[in-house]
Short mmCIF file of C-alpha atoms and ligand atoms in Angstrom, two decimals:
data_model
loop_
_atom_site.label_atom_id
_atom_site.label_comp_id
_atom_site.label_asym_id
_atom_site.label_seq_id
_atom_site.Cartn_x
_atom_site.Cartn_y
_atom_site.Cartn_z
CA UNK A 258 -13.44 14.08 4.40
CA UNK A 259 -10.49 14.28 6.60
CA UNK A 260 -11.63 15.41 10.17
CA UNK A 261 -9.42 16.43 12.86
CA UNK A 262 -9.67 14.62 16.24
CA UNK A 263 -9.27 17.38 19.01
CA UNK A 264 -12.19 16.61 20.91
CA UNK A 265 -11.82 13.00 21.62
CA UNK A 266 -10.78 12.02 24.55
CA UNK A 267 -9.31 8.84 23.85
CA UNK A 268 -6.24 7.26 22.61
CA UNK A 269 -5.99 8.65 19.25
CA UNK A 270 -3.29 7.36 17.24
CA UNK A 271 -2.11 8.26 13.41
CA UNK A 272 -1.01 6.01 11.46
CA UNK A 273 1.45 7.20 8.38
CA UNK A 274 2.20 5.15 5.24
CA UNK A 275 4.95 7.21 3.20
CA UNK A 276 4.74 5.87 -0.08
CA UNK A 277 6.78 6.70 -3.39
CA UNK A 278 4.13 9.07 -4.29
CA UNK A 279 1.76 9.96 -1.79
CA UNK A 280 1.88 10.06 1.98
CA UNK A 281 -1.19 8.47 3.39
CA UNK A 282 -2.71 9.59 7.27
CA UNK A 283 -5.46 7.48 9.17
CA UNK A 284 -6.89 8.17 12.49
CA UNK A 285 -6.98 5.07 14.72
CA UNK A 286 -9.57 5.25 17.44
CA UNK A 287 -10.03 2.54 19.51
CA UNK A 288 -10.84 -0.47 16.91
CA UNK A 289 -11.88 1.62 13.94
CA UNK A 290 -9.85 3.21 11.54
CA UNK A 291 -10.92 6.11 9.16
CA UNK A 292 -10.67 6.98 5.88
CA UNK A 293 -7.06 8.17 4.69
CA UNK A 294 -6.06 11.20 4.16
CA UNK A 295 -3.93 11.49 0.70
CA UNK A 296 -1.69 14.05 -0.08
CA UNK A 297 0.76 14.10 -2.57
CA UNK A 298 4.46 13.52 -0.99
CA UNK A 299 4.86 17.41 -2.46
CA UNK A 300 2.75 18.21 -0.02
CA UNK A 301 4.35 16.50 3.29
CA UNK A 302 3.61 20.17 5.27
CA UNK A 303 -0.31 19.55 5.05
CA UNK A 304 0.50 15.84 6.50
CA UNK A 305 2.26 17.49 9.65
CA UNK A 306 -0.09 19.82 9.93
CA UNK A 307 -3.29 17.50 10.60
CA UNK A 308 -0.90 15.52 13.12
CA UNK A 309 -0.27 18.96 14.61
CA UNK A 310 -3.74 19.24 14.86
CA UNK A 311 -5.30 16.51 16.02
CA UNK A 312 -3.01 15.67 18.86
CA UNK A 313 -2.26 11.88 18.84
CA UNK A 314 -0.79 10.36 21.73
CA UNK A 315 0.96 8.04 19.05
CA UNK A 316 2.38 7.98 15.39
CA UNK A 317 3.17 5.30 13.61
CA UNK A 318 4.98 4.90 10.30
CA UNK A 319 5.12 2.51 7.90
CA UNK A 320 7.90 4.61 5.35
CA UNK A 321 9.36 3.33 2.32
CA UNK A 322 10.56 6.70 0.89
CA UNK A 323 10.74 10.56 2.14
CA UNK A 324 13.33 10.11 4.60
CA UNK A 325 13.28 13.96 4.90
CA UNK A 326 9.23 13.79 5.82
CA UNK A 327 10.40 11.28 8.64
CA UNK A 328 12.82 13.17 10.22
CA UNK A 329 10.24 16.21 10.10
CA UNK A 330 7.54 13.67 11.37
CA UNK A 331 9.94 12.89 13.89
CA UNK A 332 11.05 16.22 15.34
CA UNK A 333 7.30 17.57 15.18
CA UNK A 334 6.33 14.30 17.54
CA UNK A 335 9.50 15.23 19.51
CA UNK A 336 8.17 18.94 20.43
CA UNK A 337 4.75 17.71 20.84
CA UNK A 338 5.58 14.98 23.09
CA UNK A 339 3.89 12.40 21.17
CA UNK A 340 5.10 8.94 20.84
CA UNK A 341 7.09 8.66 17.70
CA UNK A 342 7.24 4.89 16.31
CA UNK A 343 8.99 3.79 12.85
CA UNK A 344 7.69 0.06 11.75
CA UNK A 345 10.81 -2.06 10.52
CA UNK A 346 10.11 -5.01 8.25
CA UNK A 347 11.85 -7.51 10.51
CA UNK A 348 10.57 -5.71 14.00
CA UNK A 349 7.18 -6.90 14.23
CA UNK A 350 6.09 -9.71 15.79
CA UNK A 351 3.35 -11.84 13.72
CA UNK A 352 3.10 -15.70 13.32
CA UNK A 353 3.71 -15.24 9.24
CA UNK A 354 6.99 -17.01 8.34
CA UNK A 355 8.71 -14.40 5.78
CA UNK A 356 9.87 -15.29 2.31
CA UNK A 357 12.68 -13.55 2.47
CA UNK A 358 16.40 -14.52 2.77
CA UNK A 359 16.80 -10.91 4.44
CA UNK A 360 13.62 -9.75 5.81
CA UNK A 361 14.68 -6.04 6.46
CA UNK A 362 15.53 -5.94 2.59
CA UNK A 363 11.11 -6.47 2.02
CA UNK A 364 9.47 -2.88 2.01
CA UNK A 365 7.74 -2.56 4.67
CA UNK A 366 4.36 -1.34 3.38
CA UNK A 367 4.58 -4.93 1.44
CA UNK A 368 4.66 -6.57 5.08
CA UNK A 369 1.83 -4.69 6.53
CA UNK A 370 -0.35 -4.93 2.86
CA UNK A 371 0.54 -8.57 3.83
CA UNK A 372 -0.75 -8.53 7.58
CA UNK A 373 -3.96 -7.13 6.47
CA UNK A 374 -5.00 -9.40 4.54
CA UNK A 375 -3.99 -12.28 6.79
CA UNK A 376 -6.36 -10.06 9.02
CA UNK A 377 -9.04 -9.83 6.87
CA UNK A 378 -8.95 -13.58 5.30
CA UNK A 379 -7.49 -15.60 7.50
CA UNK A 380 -6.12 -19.09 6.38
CA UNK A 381 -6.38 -18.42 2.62
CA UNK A 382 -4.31 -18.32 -0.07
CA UNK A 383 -4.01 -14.74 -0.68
CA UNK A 384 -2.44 -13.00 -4.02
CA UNK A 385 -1.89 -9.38 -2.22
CA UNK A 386 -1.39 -6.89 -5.31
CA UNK A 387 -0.09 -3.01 -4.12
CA UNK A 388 -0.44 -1.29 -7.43
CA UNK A 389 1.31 2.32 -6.44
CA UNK A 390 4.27 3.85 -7.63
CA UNK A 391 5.50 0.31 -7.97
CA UNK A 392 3.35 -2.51 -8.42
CA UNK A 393 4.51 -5.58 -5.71
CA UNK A 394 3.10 -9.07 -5.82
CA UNK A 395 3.20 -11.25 -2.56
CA UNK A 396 2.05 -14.73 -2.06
CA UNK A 397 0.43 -15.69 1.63
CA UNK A 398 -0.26 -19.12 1.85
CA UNK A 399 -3.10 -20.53 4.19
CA UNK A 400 -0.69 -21.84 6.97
CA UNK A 401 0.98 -18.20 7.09
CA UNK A 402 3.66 -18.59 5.14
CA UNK A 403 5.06 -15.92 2.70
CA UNK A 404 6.38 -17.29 -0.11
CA UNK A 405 8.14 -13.85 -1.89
CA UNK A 406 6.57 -11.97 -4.31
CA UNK A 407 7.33 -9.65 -7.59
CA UNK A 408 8.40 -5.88 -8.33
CA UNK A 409 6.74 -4.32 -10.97
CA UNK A 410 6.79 -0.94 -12.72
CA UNK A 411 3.34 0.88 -11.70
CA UNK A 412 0.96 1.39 -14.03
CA UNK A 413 1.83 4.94 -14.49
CA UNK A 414 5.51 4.51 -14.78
CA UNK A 415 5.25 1.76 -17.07
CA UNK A 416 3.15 4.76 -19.34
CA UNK A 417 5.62 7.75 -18.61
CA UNK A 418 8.76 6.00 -19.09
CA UNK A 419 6.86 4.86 -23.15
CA UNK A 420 6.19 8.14 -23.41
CA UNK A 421 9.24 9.30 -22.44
CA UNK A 422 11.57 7.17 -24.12
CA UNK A 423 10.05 7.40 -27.49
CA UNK A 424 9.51 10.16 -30.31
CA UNK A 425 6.36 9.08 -31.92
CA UNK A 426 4.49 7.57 -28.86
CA UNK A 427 2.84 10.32 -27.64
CA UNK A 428 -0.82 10.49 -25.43
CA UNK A 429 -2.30 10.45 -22.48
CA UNK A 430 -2.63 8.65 -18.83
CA UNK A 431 -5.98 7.54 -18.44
CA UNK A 432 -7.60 4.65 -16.33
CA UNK A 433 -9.49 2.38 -19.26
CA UNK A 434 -13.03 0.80 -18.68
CA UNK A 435 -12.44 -1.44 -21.52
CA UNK A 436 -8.19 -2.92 -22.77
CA UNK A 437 -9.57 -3.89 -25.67
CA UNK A 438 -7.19 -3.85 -29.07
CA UNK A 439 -6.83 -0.01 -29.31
CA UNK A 440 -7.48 2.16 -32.74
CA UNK A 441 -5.10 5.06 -31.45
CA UNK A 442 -2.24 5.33 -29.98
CA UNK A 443 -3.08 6.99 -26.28
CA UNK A 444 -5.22 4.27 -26.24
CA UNK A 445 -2.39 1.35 -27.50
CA UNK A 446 -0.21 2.57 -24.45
CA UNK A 447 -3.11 2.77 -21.90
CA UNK A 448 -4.85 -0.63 -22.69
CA UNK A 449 -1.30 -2.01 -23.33
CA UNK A 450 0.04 -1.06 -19.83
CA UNK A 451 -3.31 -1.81 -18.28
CA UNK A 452 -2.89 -4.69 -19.43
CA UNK A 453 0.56 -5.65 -18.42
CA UNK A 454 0.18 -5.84 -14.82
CA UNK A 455 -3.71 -7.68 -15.40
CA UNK A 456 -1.72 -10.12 -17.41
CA UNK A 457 0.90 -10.27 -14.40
CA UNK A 458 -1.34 -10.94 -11.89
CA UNK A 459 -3.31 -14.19 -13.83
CA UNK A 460 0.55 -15.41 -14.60
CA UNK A 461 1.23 -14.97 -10.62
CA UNK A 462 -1.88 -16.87 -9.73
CA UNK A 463 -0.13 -19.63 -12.44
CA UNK A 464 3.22 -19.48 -10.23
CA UNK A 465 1.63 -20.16 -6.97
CA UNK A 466 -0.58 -22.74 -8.24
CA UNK A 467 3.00 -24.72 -9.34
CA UNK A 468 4.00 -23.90 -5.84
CA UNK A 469 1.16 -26.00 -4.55
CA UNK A 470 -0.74 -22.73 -3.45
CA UNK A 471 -4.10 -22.07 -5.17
CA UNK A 472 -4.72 -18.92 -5.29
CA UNK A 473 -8.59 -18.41 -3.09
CA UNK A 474 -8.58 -14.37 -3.42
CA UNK A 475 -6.46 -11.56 -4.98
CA UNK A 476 -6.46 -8.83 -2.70
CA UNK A 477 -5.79 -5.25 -4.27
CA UNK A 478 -5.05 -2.43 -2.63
CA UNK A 479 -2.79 0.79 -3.99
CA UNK A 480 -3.59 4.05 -6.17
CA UNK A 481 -4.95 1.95 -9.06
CA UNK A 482 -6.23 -1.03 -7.30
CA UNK A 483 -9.70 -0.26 -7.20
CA UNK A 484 -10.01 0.28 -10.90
CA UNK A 485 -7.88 -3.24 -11.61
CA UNK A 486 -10.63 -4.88 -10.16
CA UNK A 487 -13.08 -4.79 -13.00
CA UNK A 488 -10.20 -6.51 -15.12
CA UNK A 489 -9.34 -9.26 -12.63
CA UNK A 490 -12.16 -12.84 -14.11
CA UNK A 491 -11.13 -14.64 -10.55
CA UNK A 492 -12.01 -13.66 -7.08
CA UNK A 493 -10.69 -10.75 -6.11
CA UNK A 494 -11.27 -7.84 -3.39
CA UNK A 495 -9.79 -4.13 -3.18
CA UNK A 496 -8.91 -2.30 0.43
CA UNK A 497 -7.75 0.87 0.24
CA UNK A 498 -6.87 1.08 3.89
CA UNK A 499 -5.34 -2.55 3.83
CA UNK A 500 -1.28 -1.49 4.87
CA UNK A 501 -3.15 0.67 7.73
CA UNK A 502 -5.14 -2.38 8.83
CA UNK A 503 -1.98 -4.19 8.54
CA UNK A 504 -0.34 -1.22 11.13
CA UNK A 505 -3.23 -1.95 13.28
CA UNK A 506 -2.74 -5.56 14.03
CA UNK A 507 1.05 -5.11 14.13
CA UNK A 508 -0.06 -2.70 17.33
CA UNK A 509 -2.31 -5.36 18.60
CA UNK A 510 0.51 -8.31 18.22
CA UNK A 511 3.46 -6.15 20.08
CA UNK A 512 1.41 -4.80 23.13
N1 ADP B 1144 -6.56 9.83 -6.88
C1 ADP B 1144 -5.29 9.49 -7.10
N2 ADP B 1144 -4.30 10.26 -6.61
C2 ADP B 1144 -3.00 9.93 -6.82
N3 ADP B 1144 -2.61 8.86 -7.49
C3 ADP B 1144 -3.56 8.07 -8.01
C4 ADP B 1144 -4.93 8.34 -7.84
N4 ADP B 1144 -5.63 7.36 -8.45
C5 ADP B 1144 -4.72 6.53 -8.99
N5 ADP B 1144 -3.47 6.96 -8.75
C6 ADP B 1144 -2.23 6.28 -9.18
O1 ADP B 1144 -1.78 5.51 -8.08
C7 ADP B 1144 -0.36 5.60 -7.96
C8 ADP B 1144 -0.02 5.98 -6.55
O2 ADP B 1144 -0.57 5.00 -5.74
P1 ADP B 1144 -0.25 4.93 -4.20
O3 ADP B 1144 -0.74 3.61 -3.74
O4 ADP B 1144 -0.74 6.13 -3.51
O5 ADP B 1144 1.34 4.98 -4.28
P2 ADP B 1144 2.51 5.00 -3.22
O6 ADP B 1144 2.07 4.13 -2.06
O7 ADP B 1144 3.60 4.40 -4.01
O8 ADP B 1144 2.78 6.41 -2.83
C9 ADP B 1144 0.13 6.59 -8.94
O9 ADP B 1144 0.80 5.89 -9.96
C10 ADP B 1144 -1.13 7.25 -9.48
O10 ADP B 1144 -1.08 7.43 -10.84
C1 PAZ B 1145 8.60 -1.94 -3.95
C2 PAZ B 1145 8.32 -0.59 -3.32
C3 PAZ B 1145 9.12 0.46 -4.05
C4 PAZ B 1145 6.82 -0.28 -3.45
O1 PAZ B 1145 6.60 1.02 -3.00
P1 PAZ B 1145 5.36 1.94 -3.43
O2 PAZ B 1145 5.02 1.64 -4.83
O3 PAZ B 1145 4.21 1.54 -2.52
O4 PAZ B 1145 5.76 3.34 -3.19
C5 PAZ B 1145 8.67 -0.61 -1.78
O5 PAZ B 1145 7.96 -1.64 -1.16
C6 PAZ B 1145 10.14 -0.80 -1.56
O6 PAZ B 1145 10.90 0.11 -1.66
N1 PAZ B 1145 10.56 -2.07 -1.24
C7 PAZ B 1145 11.92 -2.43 -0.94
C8 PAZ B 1145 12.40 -3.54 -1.84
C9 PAZ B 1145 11.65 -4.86 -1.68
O7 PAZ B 1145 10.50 -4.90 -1.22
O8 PAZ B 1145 12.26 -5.89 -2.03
K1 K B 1146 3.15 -0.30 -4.26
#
């Protein structure tokens, strides 16, 4: 549960990850960082209200959509006098060579997904799999080199737009245990779509091993990247609060 900070007496600062469907809020207190806060990006008033609340001295934001919550973010931060930062692709410093022709082009949540799990595994080969609105696929090689990546539909687009664009295919969105062969067709679409992006991720592991880059972990984080994990046969580890850790060290490396 989400608490608000108002009687610490340290250095709090928030850190904001503005997604294409939710907008995410973590304290960071000293080293540690707490659980998020979710809310839907419908709901970008409760967001400013907790930072109204719990008084940072800092916010940062890693945004890749809501412009409009930004420039709220950033007038509320304005009033309050607290710090007001916006984290650019290209502006932070880290010794990971980007695979990019034009870095600022790379959403920036994809960059600090990336940092975290350079953080958390150093000098592995690291699959790091964001499966939100989108699904994105970027490669980290052991020697810190990011070798570009993949966009994919999310799960749950990949289901609406089915649903949507056909008459007859008509169900549900559910998160399967099993993607078995399906006997109906809610089930066809879910398992199907499921297994789409499962399928994507082996065939990415494939891709980097012709790059010379074994894949040594698959790191998931993203709505739906805890319950991927029970699909996944090779190593593979889920962080929800990996773009935040990423944030975090992107703090550390530009004190
Ligand atoms: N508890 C949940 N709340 C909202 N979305 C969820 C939840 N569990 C899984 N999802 C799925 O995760 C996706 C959103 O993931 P998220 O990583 O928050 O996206 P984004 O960073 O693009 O805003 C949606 O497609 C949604 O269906
Ligand atoms: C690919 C994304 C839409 C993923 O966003 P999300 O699903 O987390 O909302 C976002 O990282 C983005 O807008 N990227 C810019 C294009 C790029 O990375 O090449
Ligand atoms: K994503």
């Amino acid at each position: 549960m989400w608490r608000g900070s108002q009687f610490k007496e340290t250095k709090l600062i928030i850190l904001v990850d503005v997604g294409n469907s939710r907008i995410k809020l973590c304290e960071l207190n000293n080293e540690d960082i707490n659980a998020p806060f979710n809310s839907t990006t419908a709901d970008a008033d409760a967001a400013l209200r907790i930072i109204s609340v719990s008084k940072p001295s800092q916010v940062l934001v890693s945004a890749v959509s809501d412009e409009q919550f930004c420039e709220r973010l950033q007038q509320l931060c304005k009033s309050e006098q607290i710090i007001f930062r916006r984290l650019g692709t290209a502006s932070c410093n880290t010794n990971i060579q980007i695979g990019y022709q034009r870095p600022e082009q790379l959403g920036v949540d994809r960059w600090m997904a990336v940092i975290g799990a350079q953080e958390l595994f150093p000098n592995k080969n690291l699959l790091v799999v964001d499966a939100g609105t989108a699904t994105t696929f970027d490669l980290l090689s052991a020697d810190n080199r990011h070798l570009g990546g993949w966009i994919t539909p999310g799960i749950n687009m990949m289901i609406s737009a089915l649903y949507r664009n056909t008459t007859q295919v008509r169900g549900a969105i559910t998160t399967p245990d099993s993607l078995s062969f399906a006997d109906n067709t809610s089930d066809n679409v879910n398992h199907g779509c499921w297994s789409m992006t499962v399928g994507a991720i082996q065939f990415a592991k494939i891709q980097a091993q012709q790059l010379g880059v074994a894949v040594d972990l698959i790191v998931l984080t993203g709505g739906n990247g805890e319950a991927l994990l029970p699909h996944i046969t090779s190593d593979a580890y889920y962080e929800e609060k990996l773009i935040f850790i990423g944030m975090a060290k992107c703090i550390d490396l530009n004190r």
